[in-house]
Short mmCIF file of C-alpha atoms (C1' of nucleotides) in Angstrom, two decimals:
data_model
loop_
_atom_site.label_atom_id
_atom_site.label_comp_id
_atom_site.label_asym_id
_atom_site.label_seq_id
_atom_site.Cartn_x
_atom_site.Cartn_y
_atom_site.Cartn_z
CA UNK A 805 28.21 -10.27 19.98
CA UNK A 806 28.07 -6.77 18.76
CA UNK A 807 28.83 -5.72 15.20
CA UNK A 808 30.48 -2.39 14.77
CA UNK A 809 29.80 -0.39 11.65
CA UNK A 810 31.90 2.57 10.73
CA UNK A 811 29.93 5.74 10.56
CA UNK A 812 27.33 5.52 7.78
CA UNK A 813 28.00 1.91 6.94
CA UNK A 814 24.91 0.43 8.54
CA UNK A 815 22.86 3.23 7.06
CA UNK A 816 24.15 2.40 3.58
CA UNK A 817 23.69 -1.34 4.17
CA UNK A 818 20.08 -0.81 5.23
CA UNK A 819 19.35 1.23 2.11
CA UNK A 820 20.98 -1.35 -0.11
CA UNK A 821 19.00 -4.18 1.47
CA UNK A 822 15.83 -2.13 1.35
CA UNK A 823 16.18 -1.54 -2.37
CA UNK A 824 16.91 -5.21 -2.92
CA UNK A 825 13.77 -6.21 -1.03
CA UNK A 826 11.76 -3.64 -2.99
CA UNK A 827 12.97 -5.29 -6.16
CA UNK A 828 11.29 -8.49 -5.00
CA UNK A 829 8.10 -7.31 -3.35
CA UNK A 830 5.73 -4.46 -2.76
CA UNK A 831 6.27 -1.54 -0.38
CA UNK A 832 3.81 -2.88 2.18
CA UNK A 833 5.70 -6.15 2.28
CA UNK A 834 8.92 -4.56 3.48
CA UNK A 835 9.28 -4.18 7.24
CA UNK A 836 11.92 -2.47 9.30
CA UNK A 837 12.50 -5.71 11.16
CA UNK A 838 13.14 -7.62 7.97
CA UNK A 839 15.60 -5.07 6.66
CA UNK A 840 17.51 -5.25 9.93
CA UNK A 841 17.37 -9.05 9.85
CA UNK A 842 18.72 -9.12 6.29
CA UNK A 843 21.60 -6.85 7.21
CA UNK A 844 22.26 -9.12 10.18
CA UNK A 845 21.58 -6.62 12.89
CA UNK A 846 18.94 -6.15 15.58
CA UNK A 847 15.83 -4.13 14.73
CA UNK A 848 16.69 -1.74 17.53
CA UNK A 849 19.94 -0.66 15.95
CA UNK A 850 18.08 0.89 13.03
CA UNK A 851 17.00 3.63 15.42
CA UNK A 852 20.60 4.76 15.76
CA UNK A 853 20.42 5.88 12.12
CA UNK A 854 16.80 6.75 11.44
CA UNK A 855 14.27 8.30 13.82
CA UNK A 856 11.59 5.85 12.65
CA UNK A 857 10.57 3.57 9.82
CA UNK A 858 9.10 6.39 7.75
CA UNK A 859 12.48 8.11 7.65
CA UNK A 860 14.12 4.92 6.41
CA UNK A 861 11.51 4.57 3.68
CA UNK A 862 12.07 8.18 2.69
CA UNK A 863 15.78 7.46 2.36
CA UNK A 864 14.93 4.54 0.07
CA UNK A 865 12.76 6.79 -2.07
CA UNK A 866 15.50 9.36 -2.31
CA UNK A 867 18.06 6.77 -3.37
CA UNK A 868 15.60 5.37 -5.93
CA UNK A 869 15.04 8.84 -7.31
CA UNK A 870 18.79 9.30 -7.69
CA UNK A 871 19.03 6.06 -9.64
CA UNK A 872 16.18 7.13 -11.90
CA UNK A 873 18.04 10.37 -12.54
CA UNK A 874 21.19 8.45 -13.44
CA UNK A 875 19.26 6.18 -15.82
CA UNK A 876 17.81 9.20 -17.57
CA UNK A 877 21.13 10.99 -17.76
CA UNK A 878 22.80 7.97 -19.32
CA UNK A 879 19.99 7.61 -21.84
CA UNK A 880 20.05 11.24 -22.91
CA UNK A 881 23.78 11.66 -23.46
CA UNK A 882 24.58 13.27 -26.80
CA UNK A 883 20.97 13.71 -27.88
CA UNK A 884 19.06 16.93 -28.47
CA UNK A 885 15.51 18.22 -28.73
CA UNK A 886 12.86 15.65 -29.56
CA UNK A 887 15.35 12.77 -29.60
CA UNK A 888 16.50 13.82 -26.16
CA UNK A 889 12.97 13.76 -24.79
CA UNK A 890 12.22 10.41 -26.38
CA UNK A 891 15.35 8.92 -24.83
CA UNK A 892 14.55 10.33 -21.40
CA UNK A 893 10.96 9.15 -21.62
CA UNK A 894 11.96 5.66 -22.63
CA UNK A 895 14.46 5.48 -19.77
CA UNK A 896 11.72 6.66 -17.40
CA UNK A 897 9.27 3.97 -18.46
CA UNK A 898 11.91 1.24 -18.51
CA UNK A 899 13.09 2.18 -15.04
CA UNK A 900 9.52 1.89 -13.82
CA UNK A 901 9.11 -1.55 -15.37
CA UNK A 902 12.43 -2.76 -14.00
CA UNK A 903 11.78 -1.37 -10.50
CA UNK A 904 8.02 -1.32 -9.92
CA UNK A 905 7.95 -1.00 -6.15
CA UNK A 906 10.73 1.57 -6.10
CA UNK A 907 9.07 3.61 -8.82
CA UNK A 908 5.80 3.62 -6.90
CA UNK A 909 7.55 4.46 -3.65
CA UNK A 910 9.30 7.39 -5.30
CA UNK A 911 6.03 8.94 -6.34
CA UNK A 912 3.95 8.25 -3.29
CA UNK A 913 6.59 9.71 -0.98
CA UNK A 914 8.15 12.35 -3.19
CA UNK A 915 5.79 15.00 -1.84
CA UNK A 916 7.93 14.79 1.31
CA UNK A 917 11.22 14.86 -0.54
CA UNK A 918 11.70 18.59 -0.57
CA UNK A 919 15.42 19.07 -0.10
CA UNK A 920 17.36 20.46 -3.03
CA UNK A 921 18.52 18.01 -5.62
CA UNK A 922 16.07 15.33 -4.65
CA UNK A 923 13.81 16.14 -7.53
CA UNK A 924 16.65 16.13 -10.06
CA UNK A 925 15.18 13.23 -12.01
CA UNK A 926 11.84 14.94 -12.31
CA UNK A 927 13.36 18.28 -13.23
CA UNK A 928 15.32 16.59 -15.97
CA UNK A 929 12.29 14.95 -17.51
CA UNK A 930 10.43 18.23 -17.49
CA UNK A 931 13.36 20.03 -19.07
CA UNK A 932 13.62 17.49 -21.84
CA UNK A 933 9.89 17.55 -22.41
CA UNK A 934 10.06 21.33 -22.67
CA UNK A 935 12.87 21.07 -25.21
CA UNK A 936 10.84 18.57 -27.19
CA UNK A 937 7.91 20.91 -27.50
CA UNK A 938 9.90 24.13 -27.98
CA UNK A 939 8.78 24.30 -31.60
CA UNK A 940 5.42 25.41 -30.28
CA UNK A 941 4.31 29.02 -30.41
CA UNK A 942 4.67 30.67 -27.01
CA UNK A 943 6.25 29.74 -23.69
CA UNK A 944 2.89 28.69 -22.30
CA UNK A 945 2.36 26.25 -25.14
CA UNK A 946 5.82 24.89 -24.51
CA UNK A 947 5.05 24.44 -20.81
CA UNK A 948 1.79 22.70 -21.64
CA UNK A 949 3.59 20.46 -24.07
CA UNK A 950 6.12 19.55 -21.40
CA UNK A 951 3.44 18.63 -18.90
CA UNK A 952 1.58 16.65 -21.52
CA UNK A 953 4.74 14.75 -22.36
CA UNK A 954 5.45 13.99 -18.73
CA UNK A 955 1.88 12.85 -18.18
CA UNK A 956 2.05 10.61 -21.24
CA UNK A 957 5.23 8.95 -20.09
CA UNK A 958 4.11 8.62 -16.48
CA UNK A 959 0.71 7.24 -17.48
CA UNK A 960 2.32 4.76 -19.82
CA UNK A 961 4.57 3.56 -17.02
CA UNK A 962 1.70 3.20 -14.56
CA UNK A 963 -0.63 1.44 -16.98
CA UNK A 964 2.08 -1.05 -17.86
CA UNK A 965 2.96 -1.60 -14.21
CA UNK A 966 -0.68 -2.27 -13.40
CA UNK A 967 -1.06 -4.71 -16.26
CA UNK A 968 -3.42 -2.51 -18.26
CA UNK A 969 -1.02 -2.40 -21.17
CA UNK A 970 1.53 -5.04 -22.15
CA UNK A 971 5.00 -4.15 -20.85
CA UNK A 972 6.39 -4.23 -24.35
CA UNK A 973 9.51 -2.33 -25.35
CA UNK A 974 8.32 -1.86 -28.92
CA UNK A 975 5.04 -0.39 -27.69
CA UNK A 976 6.98 2.07 -25.55
CA UNK A 977 9.01 3.13 -28.56
CA UNK A 978 5.95 3.51 -30.75
CA UNK A 979 4.02 5.63 -28.30
CA UNK A 980 6.90 7.86 -27.29
CA UNK A 981 8.60 8.18 -30.62
CA UNK A 982 5.94 9.16 -33.11
CA UNK B 1379 -28.46 -10.12 19.70
CA UNK B 1380 -28.31 -11.17 16.12
CA UNK B 1381 -29.02 -8.88 13.22
CA UNK B 1382 -30.65 -10.45 10.22
CA UNK B 1383 -29.89 -9.08 6.80
CA UNK B 1384 -31.97 -10.04 3.84
CA UNK B 1385 -29.98 -11.77 1.18
CA UNK B 1386 -27.35 -9.40 -0.21
CA UNK B 1387 -28.05 -6.60 2.23
CA UNK B 1388 -25.00 -7.08 4.39
CA UNK B 1389 -22.90 -7.51 1.28
CA UNK B 1390 -24.18 -4.19 -0.07
CA UNK B 1391 -23.75 -2.51 3.31
CA UNK B 1392 -20.14 -3.67 3.54
CA UNK B 1393 -19.37 -2.33 0.08
CA UNK B 1394 -21.01 0.98 0.86
CA UNK B 1395 -19.04 1.34 4.10
CA UNK B 1396 -15.85 0.23 2.40
CA UNK B 1397 -16.18 2.92 -0.24
CA UNK B 1398 -16.93 5.50 2.41
CA UNK B 1399 -13.81 4.54 4.34
CA UNK B 1400 -11.77 4.62 1.14
CA UNK B 1401 -12.97 8.17 0.62
CA UNK B 1402 -11.29 9.09 3.91
CA UNK B 1403 -8.11 7.05 3.91
CA UNK B 1404 -5.74 4.89 1.99
CA UNK B 1405 -6.27 1.25 1.00
CA UNK B 1406 -3.84 -0.08 3.60
CA UNK B 1407 -5.76 1.76 6.29
CA UNK B 1408 -8.98 -0.12 5.66
CA UNK B 1409 -9.36 -3.39 7.53
CA UNK B 1410 -12.01 -6.06 7.33
CA UNK B 1411 -12.63 -5.70 11.04
CA UNK B 1412 -13.24 -1.99 10.74
CA UNK B 1413 -15.67 -2.38 7.87
CA UNK B 1414 -17.63 -4.94 9.90
CA UNK B 1415 -17.50 -2.66 12.95
CA UNK B 1416 -18.84 0.27 10.93
CA UNK B 1417 -21.70 -1.80 9.57
CA UNK B 1418 -22.40 -2.89 13.14
CA UNK B 1419 -21.73 -6.56 12.69
CA UNK B 1420 -19.11 -9.02 13.90
CA UNK B 1421 -16.00 -9.50 11.79
CA UNK B 1422 -16.86 -13.16 11.46
CA UNK B 1423 -20.09 -12.50 9.63
CA UNK B 1424 -18.19 -11.02 6.70
CA UNK B 1425 -17.12 -14.56 5.88
CA UNK B 1426 -20.72 -15.48 5.10
CA UNK B 1427 -20.50 -13.18 2.08
CA UNK B 1428 -16.86 -13.13 1.02
CA UNK B 1429 -14.33 -15.97 1.17
CA UNK B 1430 -11.67 -13.60 2.49
CA UNK B 1431 -10.62 -9.98 2.74
CA UNK B 1432 -9.13 -9.95 -0.74
CA UNK B 1433 -12.49 -10.85 -2.23
CA UNK B 1434 -14.15 -8.00 -0.39
CA UNK B 1435 -11.53 -5.57 -1.65
CA UNK B 1436 -12.06 -6.87 -5.16
CA UNK B 1437 -15.76 -6.17 -4.81
CA UNK B 1438 -14.92 -2.61 -3.76
CA UNK B 1439 -12.71 -2.18 -6.81
CA UNK B 1440 -15.44 -3.48 -9.07
CA UNK B 1441 -18.01 -1.09 -7.62
CA UNK B 1442 -15.54 1.79 -7.93
CA UNK B 1443 -14.95 0.88 -11.54
CA UNK B 1444 -18.69 0.94 -12.19
CA UNK B 1445 -18.93 4.41 -10.72
CA UNK B 1446 -16.06 5.61 -12.84
CA UNK B 1447 -17.90 4.26 -15.89
CA UNK B 1448 -21.05 6.12 -14.89
CA UNK B 1449 -19.11 9.36 -14.38
CA UNK B 1450 -17.63 9.03 -17.84
CA UNK B 1451 -20.93 8.16 -19.44
CA UNK B 1452 -22.60 11.19 -17.91
CA UNK B 1453 -19.78 13.43 -19.05
CA UNK B 1454 -19.82 12.18 -22.61
CA UNK B 1455 -23.55 12.43 -23.32
CA UNK B 1456 -24.29 14.22 -26.56
CA UNK B 1457 -20.70 14.81 -27.53
CA UNK B 1458 -18.75 13.42 -30.47
CA UNK B 1459 -15.20 12.84 -31.62
CA UNK B 1460 -12.54 14.98 -30.01
CA UNK B 1461 -15.04 16.72 -27.74
CA UNK B 1462 -16.22 13.32 -26.59
CA UNK B 1463 -12.72 12.23 -25.69
CA UNK B 1464 -11.95 15.46 -23.90
CA UNK B 1465 -15.11 15.09 -21.82
CA UNK B 1466 -14.33 11.48 -20.95
CA UNK B 1467 -10.76 12.33 -20.10
CA UNK B 1468 -11.76 15.20 -17.86
CA UNK B 1469 -14.28 12.98 -16.07
CA UNK B 1470 -11.57 10.35 -15.62
CA UNK B 1471 -9.11 12.76 -14.02
CA UNK B 1472 -11.76 14.43 -11.87
CA UNK B 1473 -12.95 11.06 -10.63
CA UNK B 1474 -9.40 10.21 -9.64
CA UNK B 1475 -8.99 13.48 -7.75
CA UNK B 1476 -12.33 13.08 -5.99
CA UNK B 1477 -11.70 9.42 -5.07
CA UNK B 1478 -7.94 8.90 -4.74
CA UNK B 1479 -7.92 5.64 -2.81
CA UNK B 1480 -10.69 4.12 -4.90
CA UNK B 1481 -8.98 5.13 -8.12
CA UNK B 1482 -5.73 3.55 -6.99
CA UNK B 1483 -7.51 0.43 -5.80
CA UNK B 1484 -9.22 0.07 -9.15
CA UNK B 1485 -5.95 0.01 -10.99
CA UNK B 1486 -3.88 -2.06 -8.64
CA UNK B 1487 -6.51 -4.80 -8.49
CA UNK B 1488 -8.03 -4.53 -11.94
CA UNK B 1489 -5.68 -7.17 -13.28
CA UNK B 1490 -7.83 -9.62 -11.30
CA UNK B 1491 -11.13 -8.15 -12.47
CA UNK B 1492 -11.57 -10.28 -15.51
CA UNK B 1493 -15.30 -10.93 -15.68
CA UNK B 1494 -17.22 -9.33 -18.52
CA UNK B 1495 -18.36 -5.77 -18.03
CA UNK B 1496 -15.91 -5.02 -15.30
CA UNK B 1497 -13.63 -3.16 -17.61
CA UNK B 1498 -16.45 -1.09 -19.09
CA UNK B 1499 -15.00 2.20 -17.85
CA UNK B 1500 -11.65 1.41 -19.39
CA UNK B 1501 -13.15 0.23 -22.65
CA UNK B 1502 -15.09 3.45 -22.89
CA UNK B 1503 -12.06 5.64 -22.43
CA UNK B 1504 -10.19 3.67 -25.05
CA UNK B 1505 -13.09 3.94 -27.46
CA UNK B 1506 -13.32 7.67 -27.02
CA UNK B 1507 -9.61 8.06 -27.35
CA UNK B 1508 -9.77 6.09 -30.59
CA UNK B 1509 -12.55 8.34 -31.86
CA UNK B 1510 -10.50 11.39 -30.97
CA UNK B 1511 -7.55 10.24 -33.02
CA UNK B 1512 -9.53 8.80 -35.94
CA UNK B 1513 -8.36 11.65 -38.14
CA UNK B 1514 -5.01 9.89 -38.27
CA UNK B 1515 -3.89 7.93 -41.31
CA UNK B 1516 -4.26 4.19 -40.69
CA UNK B 1517 -5.88 2.02 -38.03
CA UNK B 1518 -2.54 1.48 -36.31
CA UNK B 1519 -2.01 5.22 -35.99
CA UNK B 1520 -5.50 5.50 -34.54
CA UNK B 1521 -4.76 2.74 -32.01
CA UNK B 1522 -1.51 4.41 -31.04
CA UNK B 1523 -3.30 7.70 -30.67
CA UNK B 1524 -5.86 6.08 -28.40
CA UNK B 1525 -3.23 4.55 -26.17
CA UNK B 1526 -1.34 7.83 -26.05
CA UNK B 1527 -4.49 9.66 -25.04
CA UNK B 1528 -5.24 7.12 -22.33
CA UNK B 1529 -1.68 7.33 -21.03
CA UNK B 1530 -1.85 11.12 -20.99
CA UNK B 1531 -5.04 11.18 -19.00
CA UNK B 1532 -3.93 8.43 -16.63
CA UNK B 1533 -0.56 10.04 -16.05
CA UNK B 1534 -2.15 13.39 -15.41
CA UNK B 1535 -4.43 11.82 -12.82
CA UNK B 1536 -1.58 10.02 -11.07
CA UNK B 1537 0.76 13.01 -11.03
CA UNK B 1538 -1.95 15.18 -9.54
CA UNK B 1539 -2.85 12.53 -6.98
CA UNK B 1540 0.78 12.26 -5.93
CA UNK B 1541 1.17 16.00 -5.60
CA UNK B 1542 3.57 16.33 -8.54
CA UNK B 1543 1.19 18.64 -10.36
CA UNK B 1544 -1.37 20.98 -8.80
CA UNK B 1545 -4.84 19.42 -8.80
CA UNK B 1546 -6.20 22.32 -10.77
CA UNK B 1547 -9.31 22.05 -12.93
CA UNK B 1548 -8.06 24.64 -15.39
CA UNK B 1549 -4.81 22.79 -15.83
CA UNK B 1550 -6.76 19.62 -16.60
CA UNK B 1551 -8.76 21.47 -19.23
CA UNK B 1552 -5.68 23.02 -20.79
CA UNK B 1553 -3.76 19.78 -21.08
CA UNK B 1554 -6.66 17.68 -22.32
CA UNK B 1555 -8.31 20.22 -24.55
CA UNK B 1556 -5.55 21.66 -26.72
"C1'" DT C 1109 -53.63 -22.96 10.58
"C1'" DG C 1110 -50.08 -25.29 13.37
"C1'" DT C 1111 -46.02 -27.81 14.03
"C1'" DA C 1112 -41.32 -29.88 12.86
"C1'" DC C 1113 -37.42 -29.05 10.91
"C1'" DA C 1114 -33.47 -27.73 7.78
"C1'" DT C 1115 -30.97 -23.86 6.54
"C1'" DC C 1116 -27.64 -20.64 7.23
"C1'" DA C 1117 -26.52 -15.69 8.64
"C1'" DG C 1118 -25.35 -14.29 12.55
"C1'" DT C 1119 -22.35 -14.61 17.43
"C1'" DG C 1120 -18.03 -14.09 20.83
"C1'" DA C 1121 -13.87 -16.18 22.14
"C1'" DA C 1122 -9.63 -17.43 20.73
"C1'" DC C 1123 -5.54 -18.32 17.59
"C1'" DG C 1124 -1.01 -16.93 16.07
"C1'" DC C 1125 1.19 -13.34 13.63
"C1'" DG C 1126 4.69 -9.88 12.75
"C1'" DC C 1127 4.80 -5.40 13.37
"C1'" DG C 1128 7.02 -0.67 15.18
"C1'" DT C 1129 8.85 0.99 19.09
"C1'" DT C 1130 10.81 1.57 24.00
"C1'" DC C 1131 13.71 0.10 27.66
"C1'" DA C 1132 17.84 -0.47 30.33
"C1'" DC C 1133 21.99 -2.39 29.10
"C1'" DT C 1134 26.91 -3.40 27.25
"C1'" DG C 1135 31.09 -3.07 25.40
"C1'" DA C 1136 34.21 -1.49 21.43
"C1'" DT C 1137 36.29 2.75 19.75
"C1'" DG C 1138 39.09 6.65 19.79
"C1'" DT C 1139 40.69 10.76 22.36
"C1'" DA C 1140 42.94 13.38 26.26
"C1'" DC C 1141 46.46 13.33 29.42
"C1'" DT D 81 53.47 4.24 25.13
"C1'" DG D 82 49.86 3.41 28.69
"C1'" DT D 83 45.87 4.41 31.13
"C1'" DA D 84 41.18 6.66 32.11
"C1'" DC D 85 37.27 7.79 30.28
"C1'" DA D 86 33.33 9.60 27.38
"C1'" DT D 87 30.82 8.38 23.49
"C1'" DC D 88 27.48 5.99 21.26
"C1'" DA D 89 26.37 1.96 18.04
"C1'" DG D 90 25.16 -2.02 19.15
"C1'" DT D 91 22.12 -5.79 22.21
"C1'" DG D 92 17.77 -8.84 23.70
"C1'" DA D 93 13.58 -8.70 26.12
"C1'" DA D 94 9.33 -6.78 26.29
"C1'" DC D 95 5.29 -3.69 25.17
"C1'" DG D 96 0.77 -3.24 23.09
"C1'" DC D 97 -1.38 -3.33 18.74
"C1'" DG D 98 -4.89 -4.63 15.40
"C1'" DC D 99 -4.94 -7.73 12.12
"C1'" DG D 100 -7.15 -11.94 9.31
"C1'" DT D 101 -9.01 -16.08 10.21
"C1'" DT D 102 -11.03 -20.40 12.57
"C1'" DC D 103 -13.97 -22.50 15.86
"C1'" DA D 104 -18.13 -24.34 17.85
"C1'" DC D 105 -22.25 -22.19 18.65
"C1'" DT D 106 -27.20 -20.10 18.34
"C1'" DG D 107 -31.35 -18.75 16.98
"C1'" DA D 108 -34.39 -16.43 13.36
"C1'" DT D 109 -36.48 -17.51 8.94
"C1'" DG D 110 -39.23 -19.84 5.77
"C1'" DT D 111 -40.79 -24.28 3.86
"C1'" DA D 112 -43.04 -29.00 3.95
"C1'" DC D 113 -46.48 -31.59 5.81
#
DNA sequence: TGTACATCAGTGAACGCGCGTTCACTGATGTAC
DNA sequence: TGTACATCAGTGAACGCGCGTTCACTGATGTAC
């Protein structure tokens, strides 16, 4: 028996299932066949919506990036300057800890995510980092400060994900705050 | 015809080939069978030296970690304090850029590398980072400064590897130096 | 110095595996008349 | 309102793939007598 999905429904269902699987296991452990199986559809039908597996994975990365952007936006609301950066940075690291595989997927595939708006989450972090370091002398110092802040937050996330540092909320606060 | 390796020779040859392959492609692209093929030996013979593929990959990570330690040691020679940290940090990032797959492998599998001495490279970076921030008030501030420095350097390496920042030597210097 | 033998690092064939992808197809949907 | 038809999202079977690993084996090495 054939299941009929309204336009876009199977696509959305595949992305939802994909993100759920990525919450449980690593990127390499997620196959196109399994995503189709979980949705309850034949593997073949995926090809009606994505040219190949890579395209589906890119869609997952894009959706993950959107969610990271939302998390940062929620965290930053009503804050300014240094407090704003700290909030964004904390949200960034916490998102990574809560969604390890998705966070990794975002960054390993984001070089291919070129379309407008897809890098919103990254743009926002950079903007906040720039605001945080705007007390510095010139615009170049501010830019350097922003990149340093982004690197700090990104490195913190990665080191905690890889078990090099304890994934401790208070440690995050200490390192980002002061 | 059977090839005879003196004790440890095939082991060393496999590690050498593994690192060479990792210089060309990603971790997932390196198979046990290919490493054996490259050495010129049957896949089966690998099991005389490693219980399974995971053990071989762990050996590759350990060797990579040693090389990272050496690179840092060479970079740091004769320097002190902040200059010492900057040198170590630069060496760390440059190693990552020169050996992307190995650098990633080191960190994704280093949670399992528990034996003494295996974390030498990491210990060294932490020590130098601590030295760099020893001007700070108390020991806790110094520790925080060290972790911040490590995060900064690690994040910089990862962002450059993932194409988020240009892999530019001058940018490395600017962000680590100042 | 020569022989017997244990050790153990190699061998090729075979296993089952799940994968991504292609194929020719079917049948429900929604539109045109 | 009913019928004809094009569209196209589904289907299951099949493909070739290289993988990690197991098996029973072979034959070179080096030691004990």
